[in-house]
mmCIF file of C-alpha atoms (C1' of nucleotides) in Angstrom:
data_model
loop_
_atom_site.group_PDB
_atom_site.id
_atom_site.type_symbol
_atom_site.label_atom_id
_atom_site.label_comp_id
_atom_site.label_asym_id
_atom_site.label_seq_id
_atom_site.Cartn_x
_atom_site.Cartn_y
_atom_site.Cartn_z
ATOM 1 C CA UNK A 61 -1.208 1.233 20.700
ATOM 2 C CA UNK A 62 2.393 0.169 19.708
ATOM 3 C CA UNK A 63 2.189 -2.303 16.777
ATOM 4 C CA UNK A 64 5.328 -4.023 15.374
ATOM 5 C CA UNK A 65 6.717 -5.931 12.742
ATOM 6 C CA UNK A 66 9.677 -8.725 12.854
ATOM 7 C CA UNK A 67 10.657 -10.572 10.469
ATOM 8 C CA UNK A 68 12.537 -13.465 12.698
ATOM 9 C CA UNK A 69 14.001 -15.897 10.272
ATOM 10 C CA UNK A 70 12.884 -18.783 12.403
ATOM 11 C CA UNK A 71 10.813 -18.583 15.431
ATOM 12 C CA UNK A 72 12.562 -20.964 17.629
ATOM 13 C CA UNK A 73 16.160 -20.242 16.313
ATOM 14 C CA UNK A 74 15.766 -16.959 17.537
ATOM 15 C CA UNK A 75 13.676 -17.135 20.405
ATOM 16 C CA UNK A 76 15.757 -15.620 23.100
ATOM 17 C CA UNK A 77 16.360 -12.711 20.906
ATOM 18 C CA UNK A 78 12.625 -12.521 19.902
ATOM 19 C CA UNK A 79 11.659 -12.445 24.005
ATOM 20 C CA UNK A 80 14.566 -10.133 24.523
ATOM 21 C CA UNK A 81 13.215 -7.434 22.209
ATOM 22 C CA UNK A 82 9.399 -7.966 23.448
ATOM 23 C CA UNK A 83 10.373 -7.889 27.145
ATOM 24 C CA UNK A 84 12.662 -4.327 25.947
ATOM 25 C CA UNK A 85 9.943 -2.844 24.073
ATOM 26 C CA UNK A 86 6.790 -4.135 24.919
ATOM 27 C CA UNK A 87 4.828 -3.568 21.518
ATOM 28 C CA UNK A 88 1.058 -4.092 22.157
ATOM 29 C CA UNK A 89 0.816 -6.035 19.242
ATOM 30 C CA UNK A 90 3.978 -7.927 17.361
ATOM 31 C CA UNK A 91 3.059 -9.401 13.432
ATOM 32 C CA UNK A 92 6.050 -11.872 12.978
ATOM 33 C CA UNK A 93 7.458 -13.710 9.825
ATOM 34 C CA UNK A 94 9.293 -16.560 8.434
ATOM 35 C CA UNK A 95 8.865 -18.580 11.564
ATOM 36 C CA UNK A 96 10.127 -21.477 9.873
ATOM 37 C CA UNK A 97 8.308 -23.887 12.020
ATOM 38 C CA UNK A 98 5.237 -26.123 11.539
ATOM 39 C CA UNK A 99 1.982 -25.574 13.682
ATOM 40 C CA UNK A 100 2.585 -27.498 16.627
ATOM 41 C CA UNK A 101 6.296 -25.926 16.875
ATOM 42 C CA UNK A 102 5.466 -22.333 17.484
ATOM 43 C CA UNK A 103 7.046 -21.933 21.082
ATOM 44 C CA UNK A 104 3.139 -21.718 22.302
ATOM 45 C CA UNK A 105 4.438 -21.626 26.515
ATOM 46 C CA UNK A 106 7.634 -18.667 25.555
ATOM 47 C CA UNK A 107 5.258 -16.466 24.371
ATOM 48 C CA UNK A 108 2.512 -16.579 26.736
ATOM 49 C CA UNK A 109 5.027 -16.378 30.194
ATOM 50 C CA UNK A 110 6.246 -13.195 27.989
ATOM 51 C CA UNK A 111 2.633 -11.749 28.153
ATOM 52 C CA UNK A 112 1.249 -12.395 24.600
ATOM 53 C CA UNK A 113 -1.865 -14.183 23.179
ATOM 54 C CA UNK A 114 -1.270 -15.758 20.022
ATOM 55 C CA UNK A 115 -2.190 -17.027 16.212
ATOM 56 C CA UNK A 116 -0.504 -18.356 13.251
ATOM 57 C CA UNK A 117 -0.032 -19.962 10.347
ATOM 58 C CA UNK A 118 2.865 -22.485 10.342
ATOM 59 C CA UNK A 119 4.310 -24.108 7.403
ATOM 60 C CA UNK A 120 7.066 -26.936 7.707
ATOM 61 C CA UNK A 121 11.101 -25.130 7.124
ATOM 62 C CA UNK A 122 9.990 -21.883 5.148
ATOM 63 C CA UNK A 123 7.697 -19.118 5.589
ATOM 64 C CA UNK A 124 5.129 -19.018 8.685
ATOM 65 C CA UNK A 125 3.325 -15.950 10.016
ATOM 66 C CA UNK A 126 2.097 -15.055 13.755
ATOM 67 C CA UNK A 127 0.031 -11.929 15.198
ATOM 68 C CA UNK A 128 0.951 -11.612 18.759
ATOM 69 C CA UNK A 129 -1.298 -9.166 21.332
ATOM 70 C CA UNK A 130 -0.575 -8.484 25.175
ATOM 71 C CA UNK A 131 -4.621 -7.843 24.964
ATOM 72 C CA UNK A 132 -6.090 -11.131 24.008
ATOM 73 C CA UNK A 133 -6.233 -13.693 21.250
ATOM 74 C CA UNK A 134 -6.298 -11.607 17.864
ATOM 75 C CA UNK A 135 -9.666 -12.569 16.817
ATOM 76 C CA UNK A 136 -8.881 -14.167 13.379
ATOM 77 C CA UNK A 137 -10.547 -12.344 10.340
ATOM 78 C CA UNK A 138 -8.366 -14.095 7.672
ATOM 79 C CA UNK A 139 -5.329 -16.607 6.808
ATOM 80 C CA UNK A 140 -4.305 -16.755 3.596
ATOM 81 C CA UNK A 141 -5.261 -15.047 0.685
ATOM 82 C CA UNK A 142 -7.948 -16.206 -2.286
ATOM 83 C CA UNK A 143 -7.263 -16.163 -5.612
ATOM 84 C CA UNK A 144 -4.756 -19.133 -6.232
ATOM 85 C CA UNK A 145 -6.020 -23.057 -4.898
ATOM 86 C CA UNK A 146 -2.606 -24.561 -5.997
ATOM 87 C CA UNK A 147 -0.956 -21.634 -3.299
ATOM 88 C CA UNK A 148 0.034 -23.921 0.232
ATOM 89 C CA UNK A 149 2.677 -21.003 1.416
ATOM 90 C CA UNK A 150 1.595 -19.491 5.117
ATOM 91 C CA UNK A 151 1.877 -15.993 4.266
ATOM 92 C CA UNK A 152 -0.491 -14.171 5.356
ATOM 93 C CA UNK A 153 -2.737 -13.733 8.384
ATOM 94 C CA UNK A 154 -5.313 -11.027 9.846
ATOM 95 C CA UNK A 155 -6.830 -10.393 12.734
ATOM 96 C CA UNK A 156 -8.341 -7.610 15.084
ATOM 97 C CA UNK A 157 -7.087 -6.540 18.510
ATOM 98 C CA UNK A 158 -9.062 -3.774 20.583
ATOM 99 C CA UNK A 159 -11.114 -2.576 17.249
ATOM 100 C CA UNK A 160 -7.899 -2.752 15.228
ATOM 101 C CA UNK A 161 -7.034 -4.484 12.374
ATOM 102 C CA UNK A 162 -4.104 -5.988 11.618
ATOM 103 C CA UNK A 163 -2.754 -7.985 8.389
ATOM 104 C CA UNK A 164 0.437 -9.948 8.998
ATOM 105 C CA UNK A 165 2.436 -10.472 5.554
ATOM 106 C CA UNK A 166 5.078 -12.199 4.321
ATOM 107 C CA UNK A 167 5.055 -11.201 0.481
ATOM 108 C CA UNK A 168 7.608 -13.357 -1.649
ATOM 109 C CA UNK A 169 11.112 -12.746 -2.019
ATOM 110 C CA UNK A 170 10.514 -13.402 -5.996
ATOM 111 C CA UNK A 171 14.306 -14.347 -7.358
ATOM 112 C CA UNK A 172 15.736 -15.049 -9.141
ATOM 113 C CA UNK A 173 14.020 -12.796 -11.879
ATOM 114 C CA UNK A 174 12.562 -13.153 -13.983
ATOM 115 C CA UNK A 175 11.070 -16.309 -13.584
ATOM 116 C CA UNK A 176 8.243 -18.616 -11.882
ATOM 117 C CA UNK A 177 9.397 -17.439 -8.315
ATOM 118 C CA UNK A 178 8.889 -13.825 -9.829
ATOM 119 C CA UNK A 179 5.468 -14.293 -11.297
ATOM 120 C CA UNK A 180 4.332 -16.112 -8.390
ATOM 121 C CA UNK A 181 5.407 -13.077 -6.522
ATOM 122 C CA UNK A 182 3.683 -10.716 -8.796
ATOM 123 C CA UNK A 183 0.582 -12.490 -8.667
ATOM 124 C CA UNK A 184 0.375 -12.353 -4.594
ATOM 125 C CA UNK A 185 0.740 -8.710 -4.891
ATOM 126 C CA UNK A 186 -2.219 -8.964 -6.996
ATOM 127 C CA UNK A 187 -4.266 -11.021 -4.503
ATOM 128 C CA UNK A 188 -3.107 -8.991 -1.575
ATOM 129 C CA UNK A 189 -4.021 -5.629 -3.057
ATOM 130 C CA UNK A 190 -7.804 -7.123 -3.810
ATOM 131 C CA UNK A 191 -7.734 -7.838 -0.304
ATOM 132 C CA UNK A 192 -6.201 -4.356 0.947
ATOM 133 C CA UNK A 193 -8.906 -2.638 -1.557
ATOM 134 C CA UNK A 194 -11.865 -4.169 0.648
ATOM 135 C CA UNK A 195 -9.961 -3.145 3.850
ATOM 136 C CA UNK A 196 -8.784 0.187 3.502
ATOM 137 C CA UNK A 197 -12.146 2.128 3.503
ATOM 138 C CA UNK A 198 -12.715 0.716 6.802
ATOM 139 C CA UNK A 199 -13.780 3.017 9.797
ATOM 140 C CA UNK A 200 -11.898 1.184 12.067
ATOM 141 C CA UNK A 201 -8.087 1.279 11.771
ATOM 142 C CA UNK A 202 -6.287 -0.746 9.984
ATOM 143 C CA UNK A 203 -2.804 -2.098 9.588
ATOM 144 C CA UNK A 204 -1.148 -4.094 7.241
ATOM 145 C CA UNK A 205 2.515 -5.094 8.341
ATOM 146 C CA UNK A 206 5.200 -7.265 7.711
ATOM 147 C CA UNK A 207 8.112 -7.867 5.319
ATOM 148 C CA UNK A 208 7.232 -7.002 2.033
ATOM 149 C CA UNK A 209 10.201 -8.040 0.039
ATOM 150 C CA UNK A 210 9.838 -4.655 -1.651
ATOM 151 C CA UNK A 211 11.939 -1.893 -1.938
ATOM 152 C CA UNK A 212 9.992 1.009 -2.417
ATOM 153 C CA UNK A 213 12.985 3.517 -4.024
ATOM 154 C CA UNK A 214 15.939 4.401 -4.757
ATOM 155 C CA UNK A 215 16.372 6.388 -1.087
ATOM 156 C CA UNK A 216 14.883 2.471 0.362
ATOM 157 C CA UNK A 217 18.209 1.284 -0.974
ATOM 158 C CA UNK A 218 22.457 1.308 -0.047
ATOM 159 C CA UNK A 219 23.092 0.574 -4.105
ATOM 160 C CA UNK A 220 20.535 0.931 -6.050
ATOM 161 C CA UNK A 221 21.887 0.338 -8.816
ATOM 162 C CA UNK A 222 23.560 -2.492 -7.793
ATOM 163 C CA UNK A 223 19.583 -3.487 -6.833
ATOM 164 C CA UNK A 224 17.875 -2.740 -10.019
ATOM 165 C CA UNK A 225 17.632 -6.212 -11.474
ATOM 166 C CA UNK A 226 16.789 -7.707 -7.826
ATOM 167 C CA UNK A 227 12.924 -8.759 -7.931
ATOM 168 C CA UNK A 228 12.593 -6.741 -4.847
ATOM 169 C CA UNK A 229 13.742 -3.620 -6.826
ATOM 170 C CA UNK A 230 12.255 -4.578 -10.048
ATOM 171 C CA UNK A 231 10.080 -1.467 -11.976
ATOM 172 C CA UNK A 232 7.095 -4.189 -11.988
ATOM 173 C CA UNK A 233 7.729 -4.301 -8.429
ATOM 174 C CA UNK A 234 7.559 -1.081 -7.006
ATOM 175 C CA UNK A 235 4.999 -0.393 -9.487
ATOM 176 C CA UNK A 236 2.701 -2.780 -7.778
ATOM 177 C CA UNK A 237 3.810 -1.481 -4.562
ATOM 178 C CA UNK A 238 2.546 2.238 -5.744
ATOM 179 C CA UNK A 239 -0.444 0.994 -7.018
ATOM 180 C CA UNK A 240 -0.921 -0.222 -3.910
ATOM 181 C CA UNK A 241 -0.542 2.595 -1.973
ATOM 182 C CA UNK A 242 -2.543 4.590 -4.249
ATOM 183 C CA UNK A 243 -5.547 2.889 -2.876
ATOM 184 C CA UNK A 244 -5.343 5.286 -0.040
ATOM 185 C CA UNK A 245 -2.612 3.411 2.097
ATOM 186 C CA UNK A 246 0.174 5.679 4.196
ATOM 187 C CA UNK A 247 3.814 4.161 4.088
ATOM 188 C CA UNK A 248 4.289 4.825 8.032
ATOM 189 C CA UNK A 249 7.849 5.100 8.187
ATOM 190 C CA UNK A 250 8.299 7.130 5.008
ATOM 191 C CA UNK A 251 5.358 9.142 6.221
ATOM 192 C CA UNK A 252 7.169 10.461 8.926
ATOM 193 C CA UNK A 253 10.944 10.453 7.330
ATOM 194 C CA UNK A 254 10.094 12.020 4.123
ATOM 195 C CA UNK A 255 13.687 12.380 2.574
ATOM 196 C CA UNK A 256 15.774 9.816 4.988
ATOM 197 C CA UNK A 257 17.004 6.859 4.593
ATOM 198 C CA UNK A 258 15.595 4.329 6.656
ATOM 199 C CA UNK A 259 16.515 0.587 6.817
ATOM 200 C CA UNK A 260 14.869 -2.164 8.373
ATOM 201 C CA UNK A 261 17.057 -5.303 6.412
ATOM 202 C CA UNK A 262 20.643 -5.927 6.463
ATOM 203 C CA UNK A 263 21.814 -9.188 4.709
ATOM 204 C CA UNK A 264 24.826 -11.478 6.990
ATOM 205 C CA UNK A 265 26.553 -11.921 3.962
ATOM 206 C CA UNK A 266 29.378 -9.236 2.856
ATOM 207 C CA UNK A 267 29.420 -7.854 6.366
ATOM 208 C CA UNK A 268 26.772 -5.401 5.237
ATOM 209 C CA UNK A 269 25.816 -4.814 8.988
ATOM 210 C CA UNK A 270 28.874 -3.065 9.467
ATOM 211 C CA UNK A 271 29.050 -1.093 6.424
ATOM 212 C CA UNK A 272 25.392 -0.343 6.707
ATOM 213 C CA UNK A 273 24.527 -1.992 3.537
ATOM 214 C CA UNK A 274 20.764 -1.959 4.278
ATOM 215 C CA UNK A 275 17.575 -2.501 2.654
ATOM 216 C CA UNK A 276 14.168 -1.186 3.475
ATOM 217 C CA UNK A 277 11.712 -3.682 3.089
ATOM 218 C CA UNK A 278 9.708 -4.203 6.524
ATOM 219 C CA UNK A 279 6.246 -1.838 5.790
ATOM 220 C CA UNK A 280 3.683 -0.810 7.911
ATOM 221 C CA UNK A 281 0.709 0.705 5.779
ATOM 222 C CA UNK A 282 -2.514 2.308 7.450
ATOM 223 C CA UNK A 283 -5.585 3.192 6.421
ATOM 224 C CA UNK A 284 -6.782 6.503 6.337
ATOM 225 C CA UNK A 285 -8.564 5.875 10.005
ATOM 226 C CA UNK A 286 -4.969 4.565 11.051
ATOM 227 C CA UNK A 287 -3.067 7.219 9.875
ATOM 228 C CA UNK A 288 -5.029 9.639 11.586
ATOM 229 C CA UNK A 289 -3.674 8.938 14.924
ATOM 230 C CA UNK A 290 -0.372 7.550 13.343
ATOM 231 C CA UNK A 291 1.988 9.759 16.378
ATOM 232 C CA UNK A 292 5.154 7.487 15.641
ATOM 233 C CA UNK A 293 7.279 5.309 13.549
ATOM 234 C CA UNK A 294 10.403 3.683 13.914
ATOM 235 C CA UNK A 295 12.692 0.863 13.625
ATOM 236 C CA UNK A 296 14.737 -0.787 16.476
ATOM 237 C CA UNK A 297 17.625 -0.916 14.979
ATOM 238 C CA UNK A 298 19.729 -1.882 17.757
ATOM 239 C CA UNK A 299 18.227 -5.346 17.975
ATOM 240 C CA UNK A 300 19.830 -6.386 14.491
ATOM 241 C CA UNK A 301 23.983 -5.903 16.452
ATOM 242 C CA UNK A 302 22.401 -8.295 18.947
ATOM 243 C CA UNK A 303 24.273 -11.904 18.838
ATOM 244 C CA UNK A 304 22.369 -14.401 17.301
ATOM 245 C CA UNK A 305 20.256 -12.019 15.681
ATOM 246 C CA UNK A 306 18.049 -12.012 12.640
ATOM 247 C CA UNK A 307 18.783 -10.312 8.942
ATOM 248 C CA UNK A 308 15.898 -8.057 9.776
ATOM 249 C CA UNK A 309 14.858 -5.348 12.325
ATOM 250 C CA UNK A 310 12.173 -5.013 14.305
ATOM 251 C CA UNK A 311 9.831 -1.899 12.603
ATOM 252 C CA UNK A 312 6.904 -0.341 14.477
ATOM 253 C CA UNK A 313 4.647 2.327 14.886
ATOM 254 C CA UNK A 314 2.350 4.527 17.953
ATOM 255 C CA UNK A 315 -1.240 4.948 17.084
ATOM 256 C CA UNK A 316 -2.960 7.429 19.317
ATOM 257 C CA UNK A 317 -5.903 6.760 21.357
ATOM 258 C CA UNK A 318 -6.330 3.236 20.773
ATOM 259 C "C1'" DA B 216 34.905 -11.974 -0.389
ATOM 260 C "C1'" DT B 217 31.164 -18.073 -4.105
ATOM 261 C "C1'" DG B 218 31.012 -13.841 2.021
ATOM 262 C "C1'" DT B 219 25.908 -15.991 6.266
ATOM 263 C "C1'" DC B 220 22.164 -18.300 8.216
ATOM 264 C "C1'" DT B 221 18.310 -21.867 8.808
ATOM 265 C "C1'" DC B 222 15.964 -26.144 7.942
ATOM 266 C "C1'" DG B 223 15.522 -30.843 6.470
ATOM 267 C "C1'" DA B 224 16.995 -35.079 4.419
ATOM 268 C "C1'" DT B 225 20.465 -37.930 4.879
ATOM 269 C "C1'" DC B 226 23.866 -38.746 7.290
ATOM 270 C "C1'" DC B 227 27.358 -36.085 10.301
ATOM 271 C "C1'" DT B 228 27.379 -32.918 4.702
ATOM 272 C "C1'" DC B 229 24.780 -30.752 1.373
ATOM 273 C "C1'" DG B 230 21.020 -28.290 -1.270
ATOM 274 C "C1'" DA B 231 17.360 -24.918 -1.173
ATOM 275 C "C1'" DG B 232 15.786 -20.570 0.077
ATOM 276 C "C1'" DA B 233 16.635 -16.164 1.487
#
DNA sequence: ATGTCTCGATCCTCGAGA
């Protein structure tokens, strides 16, 4: 089973490039973020003539999150996470496909830091990592993917220096992220990389596309059930020189036998 | 290189967010 993450920067903006990559690569199952559209906008016909069941979680101009499955319908374990009443942002959504699970995320950017934008960030991690804790012991597989707005280190980085005051480079930042890994999740792509630099992010400002000026931010983490049949990782990284394209790539990995 | 892109409100341009 291929699953994938995409962070789109809105779904219908980029919907011929979104249906382009899925008709290329045909990923099983496809988490995608920042759709940028409310509920009743989510290009419901597109995606089912491509060959994919759907659900998500719109929000009106920012954020939005969608699990996509040739299978079936995800069937919907969770959308949105507890621990904050006053929190409105669609960022998160889970579901199972054929036994699997899968949590879509789109963890906050948190600039400028430090700041309210920064706490609120910090906080979600918190939330999200109670809800990773109850999910990683799991016999079944499980996956939790999507952008994570963090940059795990240094290597994850073009300048990281340039990058250390950044709240997705911040100490409290990839602290959290360790922390959360520590529970027992396996960073896919670094899994299989160990030592390479990887990027999944390039920003369209200061052509840093062409110069490679990339970011690694786009995570796949698996349980210990996942990453026993984890057999690949990768990132297509020729959809991001596509015209019309979004600041991320697509990110993915194979799990055997499922 | 205050650089690019999207959305939404208001108006046909700008601010917010990333």
């Amino acid at each position: 089973m291929k699953i994938a993450t995409y962070n789109v920067n809105s779904v219908n903006a980029r919907l011929p490039v979104l249906l382009r990559w899925l008709a290329e690569t045909r990923p099983d199952v496809a988490c995608l973020q920042e759709l940028k559209a409310v509920q009743e906008k989510f290009p419901t016909e597109a995606i089912r003539e491509a060959g994919y069941h759907a659900i998500w979680h719109g929000q009106k101009a920012w954020n939005g999150v969608a699990i996509l499955a040739r299978a079936g319908e995800p069937a919907e374990t969770g959308r949105g996470l507890p621990g904050d009443p006053d929190d409105f942002h669609s960022r998160y959504l889970e579901g199972t496909v054929g036994g699997v699970g899968v949590g879509c995320l789109y963890l906050p950017n948190g600039n400028p830091a430090p700041g309210p934008k920064f706490d609120y960030k910090l906080r979600w991690m918190d939330r999200f990592a109670a809800r990773a804790a109850e999910l990683v012991a799991s016999p079944d597989p499980v996956v939790l993917a999507g952008d994570y707005n963090v940059i795990p280190e240094e290597l994850d980085v073009y300048d990281p220096a340039g990058w250390e005051a950044d709240a997705l480079f911040r100490p409290e930042t990839c602290e959290a992220y360790r922390r959360l890994l520590a529970q027992g999740w396996t960073d896919a792509l670094r899994h299989l990389n160990p030592g390479e630099r990887v990027f999944t992010f390039w920003d369209y400002t200061a052509g840093a596309w062409r110069r490679n000026a990339g970011l690694r931010i786009d995570h796949l983490l698996l349980n210990p059930a996942a990453a026993g049949r984890l057999v690949a990782a990768g990132v297509d990284r020729h959809v991001r020189g596509w015209e019309k394209t979004s600041d991320h790539a697509p990110t993915w990995v194979e799990l055997r036998d499922v």
